[in-house]
PDB file of C-alpha atoms in Angstrom:
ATOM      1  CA  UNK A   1     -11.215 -21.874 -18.964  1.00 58.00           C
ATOM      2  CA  UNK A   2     -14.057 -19.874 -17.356  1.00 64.00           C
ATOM      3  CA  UNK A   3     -17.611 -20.737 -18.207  1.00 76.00           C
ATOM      4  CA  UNK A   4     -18.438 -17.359 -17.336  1.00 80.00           C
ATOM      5  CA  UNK A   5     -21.124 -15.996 -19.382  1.00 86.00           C
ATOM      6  CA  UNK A   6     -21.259 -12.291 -20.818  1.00 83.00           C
ATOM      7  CA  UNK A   7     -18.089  -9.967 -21.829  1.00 83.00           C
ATOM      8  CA  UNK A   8     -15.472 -10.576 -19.781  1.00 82.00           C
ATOM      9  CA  UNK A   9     -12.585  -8.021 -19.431  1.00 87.00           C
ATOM     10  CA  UNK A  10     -10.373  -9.799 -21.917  1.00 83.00           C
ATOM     11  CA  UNK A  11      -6.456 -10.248 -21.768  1.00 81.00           C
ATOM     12  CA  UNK A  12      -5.418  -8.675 -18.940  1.00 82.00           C
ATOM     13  CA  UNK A  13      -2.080  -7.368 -17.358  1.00 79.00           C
ATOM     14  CA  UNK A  14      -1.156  -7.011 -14.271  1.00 86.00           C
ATOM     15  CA  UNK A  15      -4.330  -5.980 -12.865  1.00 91.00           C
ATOM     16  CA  UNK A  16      -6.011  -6.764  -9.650  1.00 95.00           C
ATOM     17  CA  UNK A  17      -8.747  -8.946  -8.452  1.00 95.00           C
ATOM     18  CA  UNK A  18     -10.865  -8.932  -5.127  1.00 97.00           C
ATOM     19  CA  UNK A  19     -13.854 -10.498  -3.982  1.00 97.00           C
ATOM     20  CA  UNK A  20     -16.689  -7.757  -2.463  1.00 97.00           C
ATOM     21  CA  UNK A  21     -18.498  -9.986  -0.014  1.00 96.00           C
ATOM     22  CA  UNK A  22     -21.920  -8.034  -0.451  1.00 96.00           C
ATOM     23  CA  UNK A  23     -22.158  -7.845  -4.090  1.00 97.00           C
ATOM     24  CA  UNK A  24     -21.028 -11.390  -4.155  1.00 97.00           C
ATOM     25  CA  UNK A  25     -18.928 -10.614  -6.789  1.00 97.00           C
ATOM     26  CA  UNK A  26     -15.006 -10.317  -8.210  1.00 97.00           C
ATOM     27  CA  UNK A  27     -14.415  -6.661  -9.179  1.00 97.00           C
ATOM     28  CA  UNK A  28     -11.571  -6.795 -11.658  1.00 95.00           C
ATOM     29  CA  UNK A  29      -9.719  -3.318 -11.819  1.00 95.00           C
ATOM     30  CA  UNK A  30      -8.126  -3.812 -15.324  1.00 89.00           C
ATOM     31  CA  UNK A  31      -4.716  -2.065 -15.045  1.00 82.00           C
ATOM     32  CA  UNK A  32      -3.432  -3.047 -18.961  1.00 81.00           C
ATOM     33  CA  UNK A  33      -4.088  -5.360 -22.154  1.00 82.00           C
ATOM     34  CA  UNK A  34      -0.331  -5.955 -22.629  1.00 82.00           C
ATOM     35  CA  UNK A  35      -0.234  -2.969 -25.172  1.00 84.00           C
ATOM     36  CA  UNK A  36      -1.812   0.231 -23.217  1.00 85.00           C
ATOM     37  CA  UNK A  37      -2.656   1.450 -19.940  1.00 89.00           C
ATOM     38  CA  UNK A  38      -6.289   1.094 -19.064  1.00 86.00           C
ATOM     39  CA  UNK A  39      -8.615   2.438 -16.197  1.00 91.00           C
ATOM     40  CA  UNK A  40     -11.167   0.117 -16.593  1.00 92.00           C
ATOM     41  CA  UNK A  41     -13.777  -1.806 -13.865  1.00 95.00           C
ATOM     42  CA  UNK A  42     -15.220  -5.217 -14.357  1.00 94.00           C
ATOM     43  CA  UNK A  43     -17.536  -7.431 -12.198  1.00 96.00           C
ATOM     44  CA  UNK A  44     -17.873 -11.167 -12.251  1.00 96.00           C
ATOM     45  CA  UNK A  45     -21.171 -12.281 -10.427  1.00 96.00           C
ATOM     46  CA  UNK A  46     -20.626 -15.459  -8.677  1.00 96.00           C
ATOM     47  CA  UNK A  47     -24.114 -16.325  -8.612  1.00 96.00           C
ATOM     48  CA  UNK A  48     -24.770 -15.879 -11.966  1.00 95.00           C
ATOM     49  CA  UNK A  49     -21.766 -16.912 -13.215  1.00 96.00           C
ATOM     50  CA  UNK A  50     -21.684 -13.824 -15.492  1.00 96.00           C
ATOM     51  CA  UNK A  51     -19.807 -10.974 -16.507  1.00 95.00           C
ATOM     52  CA  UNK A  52     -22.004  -8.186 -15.272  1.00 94.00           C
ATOM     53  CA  UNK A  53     -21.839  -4.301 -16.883  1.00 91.00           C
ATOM     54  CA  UNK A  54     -20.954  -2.083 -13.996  1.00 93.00           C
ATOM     55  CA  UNK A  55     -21.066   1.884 -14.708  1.00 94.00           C
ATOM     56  CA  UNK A  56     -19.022   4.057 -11.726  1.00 96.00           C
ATOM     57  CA  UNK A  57     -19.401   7.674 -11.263  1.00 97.00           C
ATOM     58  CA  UNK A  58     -17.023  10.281  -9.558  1.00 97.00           C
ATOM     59  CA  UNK A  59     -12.927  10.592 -10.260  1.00 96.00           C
ATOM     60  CA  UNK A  60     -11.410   6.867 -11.414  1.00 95.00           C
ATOM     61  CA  UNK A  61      -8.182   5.969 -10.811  1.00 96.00           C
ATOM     62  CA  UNK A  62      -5.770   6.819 -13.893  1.00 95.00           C
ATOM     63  CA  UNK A  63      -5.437   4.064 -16.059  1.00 95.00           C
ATOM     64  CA  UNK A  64      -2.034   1.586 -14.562  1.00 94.00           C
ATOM     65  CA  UNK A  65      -1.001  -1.267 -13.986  1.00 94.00           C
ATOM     66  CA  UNK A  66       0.832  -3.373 -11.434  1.00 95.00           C
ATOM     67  CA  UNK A  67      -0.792  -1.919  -8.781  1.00 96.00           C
ATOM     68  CA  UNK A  68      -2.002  -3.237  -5.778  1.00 97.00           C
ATOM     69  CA  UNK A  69      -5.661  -3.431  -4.411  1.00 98.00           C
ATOM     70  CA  UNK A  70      -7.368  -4.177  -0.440  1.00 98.00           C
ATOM     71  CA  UNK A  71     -11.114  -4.351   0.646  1.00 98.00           C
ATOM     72  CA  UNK A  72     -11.970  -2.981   3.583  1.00 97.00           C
ATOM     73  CA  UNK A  73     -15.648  -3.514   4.556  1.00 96.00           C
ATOM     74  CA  UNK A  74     -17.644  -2.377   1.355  1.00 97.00           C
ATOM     75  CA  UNK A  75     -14.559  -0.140   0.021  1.00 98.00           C
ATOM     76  CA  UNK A  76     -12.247  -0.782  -2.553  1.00 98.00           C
ATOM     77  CA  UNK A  77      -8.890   0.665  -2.508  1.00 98.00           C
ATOM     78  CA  UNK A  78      -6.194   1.163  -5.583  1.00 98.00           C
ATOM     79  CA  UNK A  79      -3.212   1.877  -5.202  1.00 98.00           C
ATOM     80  CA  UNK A  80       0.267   2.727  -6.783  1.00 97.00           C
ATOM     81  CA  UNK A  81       1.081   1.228  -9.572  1.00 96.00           C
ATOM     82  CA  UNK A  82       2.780   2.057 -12.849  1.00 94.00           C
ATOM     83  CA  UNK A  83       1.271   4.048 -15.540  1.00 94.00           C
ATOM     84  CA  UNK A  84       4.033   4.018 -18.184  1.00 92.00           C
ATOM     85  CA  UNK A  85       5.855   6.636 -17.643  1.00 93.00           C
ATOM     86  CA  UNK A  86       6.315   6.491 -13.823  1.00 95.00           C
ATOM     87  CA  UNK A  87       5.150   5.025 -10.261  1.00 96.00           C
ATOM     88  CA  UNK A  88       2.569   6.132  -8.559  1.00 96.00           C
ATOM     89  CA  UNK A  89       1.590   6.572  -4.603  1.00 96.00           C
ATOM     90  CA  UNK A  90      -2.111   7.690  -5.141  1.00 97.00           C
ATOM     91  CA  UNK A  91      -5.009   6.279  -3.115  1.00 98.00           C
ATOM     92  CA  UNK A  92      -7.950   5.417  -5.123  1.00 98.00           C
ATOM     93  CA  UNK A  93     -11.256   4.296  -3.583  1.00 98.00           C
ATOM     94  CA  UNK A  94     -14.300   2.798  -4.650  1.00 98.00           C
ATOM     95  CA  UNK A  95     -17.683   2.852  -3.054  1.00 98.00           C
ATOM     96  CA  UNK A  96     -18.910  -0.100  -4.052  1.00 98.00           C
ATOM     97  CA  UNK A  97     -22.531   0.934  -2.506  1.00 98.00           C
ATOM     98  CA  UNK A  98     -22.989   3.761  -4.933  1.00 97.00           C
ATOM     99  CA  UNK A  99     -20.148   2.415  -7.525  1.00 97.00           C
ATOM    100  CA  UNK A 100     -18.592   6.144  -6.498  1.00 98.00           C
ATOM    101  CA  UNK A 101     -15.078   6.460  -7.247  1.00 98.00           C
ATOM    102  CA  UNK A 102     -13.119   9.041  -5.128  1.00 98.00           C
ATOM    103  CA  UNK A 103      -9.664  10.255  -5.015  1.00 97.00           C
ATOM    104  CA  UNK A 104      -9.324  11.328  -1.356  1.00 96.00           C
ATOM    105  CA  UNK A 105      -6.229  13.148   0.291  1.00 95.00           C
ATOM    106  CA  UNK A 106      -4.589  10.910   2.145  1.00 97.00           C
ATOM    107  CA  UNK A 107      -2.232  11.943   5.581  1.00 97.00           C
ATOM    108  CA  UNK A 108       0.543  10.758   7.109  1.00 96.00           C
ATOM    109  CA  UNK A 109       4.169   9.807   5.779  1.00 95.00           C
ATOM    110  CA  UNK A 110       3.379   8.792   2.522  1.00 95.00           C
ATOM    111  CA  UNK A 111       4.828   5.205   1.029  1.00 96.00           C
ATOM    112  CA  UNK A 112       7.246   6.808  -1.871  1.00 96.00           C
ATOM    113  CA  UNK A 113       6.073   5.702  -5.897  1.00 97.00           C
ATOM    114  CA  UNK A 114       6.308   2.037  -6.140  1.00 97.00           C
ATOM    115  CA  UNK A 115       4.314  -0.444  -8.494  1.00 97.00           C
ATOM    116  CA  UNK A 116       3.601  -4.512  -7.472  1.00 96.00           C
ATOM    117  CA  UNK A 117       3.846  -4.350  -3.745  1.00 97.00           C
ATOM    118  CA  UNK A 118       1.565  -6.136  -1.696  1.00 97.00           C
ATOM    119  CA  UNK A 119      -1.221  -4.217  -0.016  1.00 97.00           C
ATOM    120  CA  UNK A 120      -3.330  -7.106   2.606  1.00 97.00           C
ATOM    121  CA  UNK A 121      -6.091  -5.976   4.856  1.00 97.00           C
ATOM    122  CA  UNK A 122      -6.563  -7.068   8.358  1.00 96.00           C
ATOM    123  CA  UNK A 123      -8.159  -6.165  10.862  1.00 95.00           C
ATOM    124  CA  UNK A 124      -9.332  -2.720   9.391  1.00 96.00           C
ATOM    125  CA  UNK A 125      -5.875  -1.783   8.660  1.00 97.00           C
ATOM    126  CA  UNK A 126      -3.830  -2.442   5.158  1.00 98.00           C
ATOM    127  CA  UNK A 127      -0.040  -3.409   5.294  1.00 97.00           C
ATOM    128  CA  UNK A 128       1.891  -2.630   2.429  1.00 97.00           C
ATOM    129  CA  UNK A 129       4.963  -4.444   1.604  1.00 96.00           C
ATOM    130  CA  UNK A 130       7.922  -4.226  -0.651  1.00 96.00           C
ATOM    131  CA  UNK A 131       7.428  -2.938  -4.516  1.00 97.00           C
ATOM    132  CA  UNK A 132       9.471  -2.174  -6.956  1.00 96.00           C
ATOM    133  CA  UNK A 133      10.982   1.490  -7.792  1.00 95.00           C
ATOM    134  CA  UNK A 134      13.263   3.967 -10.216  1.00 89.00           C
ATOM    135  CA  UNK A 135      16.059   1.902 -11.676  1.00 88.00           C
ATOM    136  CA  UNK A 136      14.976  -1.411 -10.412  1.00 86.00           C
ATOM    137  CA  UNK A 137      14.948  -0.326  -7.395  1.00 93.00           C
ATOM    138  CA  UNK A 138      13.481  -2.999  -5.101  1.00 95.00           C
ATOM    139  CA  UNK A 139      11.539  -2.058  -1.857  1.00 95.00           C
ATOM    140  CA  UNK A 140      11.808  -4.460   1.591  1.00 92.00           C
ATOM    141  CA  UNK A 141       9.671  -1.358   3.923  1.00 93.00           C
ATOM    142  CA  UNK A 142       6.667  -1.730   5.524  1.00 94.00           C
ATOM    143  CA  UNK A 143       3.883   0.610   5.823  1.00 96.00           C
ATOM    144  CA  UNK A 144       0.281   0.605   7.421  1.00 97.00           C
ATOM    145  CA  UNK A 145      -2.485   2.748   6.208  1.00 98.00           C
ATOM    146  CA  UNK A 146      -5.780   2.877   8.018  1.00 98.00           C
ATOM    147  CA  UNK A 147      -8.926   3.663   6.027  1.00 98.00           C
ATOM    148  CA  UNK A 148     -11.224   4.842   9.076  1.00 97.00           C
ATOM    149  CA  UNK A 149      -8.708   7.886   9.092  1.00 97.00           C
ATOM    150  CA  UNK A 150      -7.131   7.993   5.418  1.00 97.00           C
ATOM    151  CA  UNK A 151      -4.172   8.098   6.989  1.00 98.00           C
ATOM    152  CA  UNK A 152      -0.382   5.947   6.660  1.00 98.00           C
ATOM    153  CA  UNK A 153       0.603   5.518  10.148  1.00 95.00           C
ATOM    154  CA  UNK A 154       3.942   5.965  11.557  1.00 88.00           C
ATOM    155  CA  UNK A 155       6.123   2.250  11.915  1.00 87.00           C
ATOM    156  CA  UNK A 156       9.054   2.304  13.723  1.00 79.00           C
ATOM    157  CA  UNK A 157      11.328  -0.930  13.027  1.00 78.00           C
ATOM    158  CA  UNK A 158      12.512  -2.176  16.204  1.00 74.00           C
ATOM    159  CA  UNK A 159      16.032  -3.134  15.906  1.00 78.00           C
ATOM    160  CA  UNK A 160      16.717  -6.987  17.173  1.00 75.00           C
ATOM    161  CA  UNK A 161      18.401  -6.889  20.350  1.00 74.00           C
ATOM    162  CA  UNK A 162      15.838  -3.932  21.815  1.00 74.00           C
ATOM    163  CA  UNK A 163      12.780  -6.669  20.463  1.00 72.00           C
ATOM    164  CA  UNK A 164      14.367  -9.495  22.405  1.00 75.00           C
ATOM    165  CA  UNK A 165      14.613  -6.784  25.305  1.00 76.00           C
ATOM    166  CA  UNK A 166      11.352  -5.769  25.196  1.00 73.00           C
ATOM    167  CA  UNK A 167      10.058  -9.155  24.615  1.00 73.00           C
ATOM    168  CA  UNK A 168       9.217  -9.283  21.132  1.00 67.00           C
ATOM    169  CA  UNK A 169      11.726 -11.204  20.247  1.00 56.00           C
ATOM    170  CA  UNK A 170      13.356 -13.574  19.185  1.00 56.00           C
ATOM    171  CA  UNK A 171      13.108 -13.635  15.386  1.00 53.00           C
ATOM    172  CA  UNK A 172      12.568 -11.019  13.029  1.00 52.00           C
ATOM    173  CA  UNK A 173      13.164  -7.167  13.947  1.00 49.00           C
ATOM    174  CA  UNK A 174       9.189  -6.748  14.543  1.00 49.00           C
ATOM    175  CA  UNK A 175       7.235  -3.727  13.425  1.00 58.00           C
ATOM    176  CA  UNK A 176       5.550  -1.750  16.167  1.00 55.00           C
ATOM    177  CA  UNK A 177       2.707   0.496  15.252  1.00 57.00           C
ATOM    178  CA  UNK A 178       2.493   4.189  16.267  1.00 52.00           C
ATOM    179  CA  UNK A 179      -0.707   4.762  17.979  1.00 48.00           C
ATOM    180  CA  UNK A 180      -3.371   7.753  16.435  1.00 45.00           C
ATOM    181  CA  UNK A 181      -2.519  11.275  16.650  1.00 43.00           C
ATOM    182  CA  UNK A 182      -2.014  12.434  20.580  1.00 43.00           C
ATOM    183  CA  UNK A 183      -1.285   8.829  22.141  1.00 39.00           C
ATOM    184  CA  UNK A 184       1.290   8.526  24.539  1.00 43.00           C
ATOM    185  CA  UNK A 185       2.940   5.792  21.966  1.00 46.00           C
ATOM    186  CA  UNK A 186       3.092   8.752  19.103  1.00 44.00           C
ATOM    187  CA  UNK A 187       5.674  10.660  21.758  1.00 46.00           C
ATOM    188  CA  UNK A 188       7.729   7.377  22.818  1.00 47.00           C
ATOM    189  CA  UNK A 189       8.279   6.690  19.013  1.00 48.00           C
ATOM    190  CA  UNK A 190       9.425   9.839  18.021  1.00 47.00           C
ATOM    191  CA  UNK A 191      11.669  10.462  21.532  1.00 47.00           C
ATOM    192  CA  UNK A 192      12.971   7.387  20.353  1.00 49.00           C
ATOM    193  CA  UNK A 193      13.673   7.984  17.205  1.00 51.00           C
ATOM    194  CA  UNK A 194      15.139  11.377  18.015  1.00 50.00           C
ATOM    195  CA  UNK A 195      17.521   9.016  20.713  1.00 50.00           C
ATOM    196  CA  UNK A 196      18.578   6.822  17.789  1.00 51.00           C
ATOM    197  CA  UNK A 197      19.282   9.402  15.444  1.00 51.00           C
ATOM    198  CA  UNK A 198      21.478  11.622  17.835  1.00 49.00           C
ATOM    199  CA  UNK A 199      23.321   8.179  18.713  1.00 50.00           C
ATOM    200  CA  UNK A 200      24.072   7.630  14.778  1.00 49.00           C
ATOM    201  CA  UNK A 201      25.245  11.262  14.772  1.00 49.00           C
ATOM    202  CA  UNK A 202      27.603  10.314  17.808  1.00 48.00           C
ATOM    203  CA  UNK A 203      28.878   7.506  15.931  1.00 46.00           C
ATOM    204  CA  UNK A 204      29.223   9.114  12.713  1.00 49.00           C
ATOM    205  CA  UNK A 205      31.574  11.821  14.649  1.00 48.00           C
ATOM    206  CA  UNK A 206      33.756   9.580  15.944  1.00 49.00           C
ATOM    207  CA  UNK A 207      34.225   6.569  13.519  1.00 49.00           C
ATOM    208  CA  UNK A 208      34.036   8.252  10.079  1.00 50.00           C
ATOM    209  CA  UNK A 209      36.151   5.899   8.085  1.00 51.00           C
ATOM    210  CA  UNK A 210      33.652   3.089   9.221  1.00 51.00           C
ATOM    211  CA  UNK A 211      30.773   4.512   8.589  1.00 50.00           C
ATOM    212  CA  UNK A 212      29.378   3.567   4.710  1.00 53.00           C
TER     213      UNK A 212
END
């Protein structure tokens, strides 16, 4: 049990926890209480070992749970999640500098609504995996988001035997990234997509009873 002193958030479900390296603190986005939907922000000092009251201006997130949370450098982002009525695909960010929260519009080929996916940061980017959807629907995609533009990027699943080709493989189909907007891989990915998708349409001509 956690010596912590001060009010803590108190039962919490299926919210999200993440450590803000500057504040040295754990900002605990509070999705739900087991009973109702909440939109509410807590911060455990480390230092202090205390339950500290944090006030936020600007546009919070609306209240969910099972949604999934990154850092990336002093941001914090929410996102998805499932309110109790539906999934979400918003993109929620905190300032947490001037405890500003912001709902900003977000480009690129949006994940569709999903609630307890994985969202990891690396390297300045955020992979999201997985979630679940409508009628237990259950998400294996992968999608990248990059906060310096506030905008998903384009993945393009390599298929197996063109990894191993192009040396990538064996293993795993692996996920190549789409450069930014202009690059010469932007135009390869979408020739190539263009080549697979004319290819299916061959196929689909010619072997219809096979074709599911």
């Amino acid at each position: 049990k956690s010596t912590a002193s001060g009010t803590g958030p108190g039962p919490t479900n299926m919210g999200s926890a993440d450590y803000i390296p500057h504040m040295g603190a754990i900002l605990v986005f509070r999705g739900g209480n087991g009973r109702e939907y909440l939109s509410e922000l807590h911060c455990l000092d480390l230092a202090l070992d205390a339950w500290v009251g944090v006030s936020c201006t600007g546009d919070p997130p609306l209240p969910r749970a099972n949604h999934s949370s990154a850092v990336v450098g002093p941001h914090l982002f929410i996102h998805g999640g499932w309110d109790g009525h539906r999934r979400l695909s918003d993109m929620n960010v905190l300032d947490t500098r001037s405890m500003a929260w912001s709902r900003p519009a977000v480009g690129g080929p949006t994940p569709a609504p999903r609630a307890g996916m994985t969202f990891t940061s690396a390297r300045g980017l955020v992979y999201l995996f997985g979630g679940s959807g409508p009628s237990a629907k259950c998400f294996n995609d992968l999608h990248v988001f990059d906060p310096s533009t506030m905008r998903w990027r384009t993945v393009v699943t390599v298929p197996e035997a063109e990894a191993r080709r192009v040396g990538l493989g064996p293993g795993p189909p692996a996920a190549a990234v789409a450069g930014g907007a202009g690059s010469a891989d932007d135009g390869n990915a979408a020739r190539h997509q263009h080549r697979r998708r004319s290819h299916h349409h061959h196929l689909h001509h010619h072997h219809h009873h096979h074709h599911h």
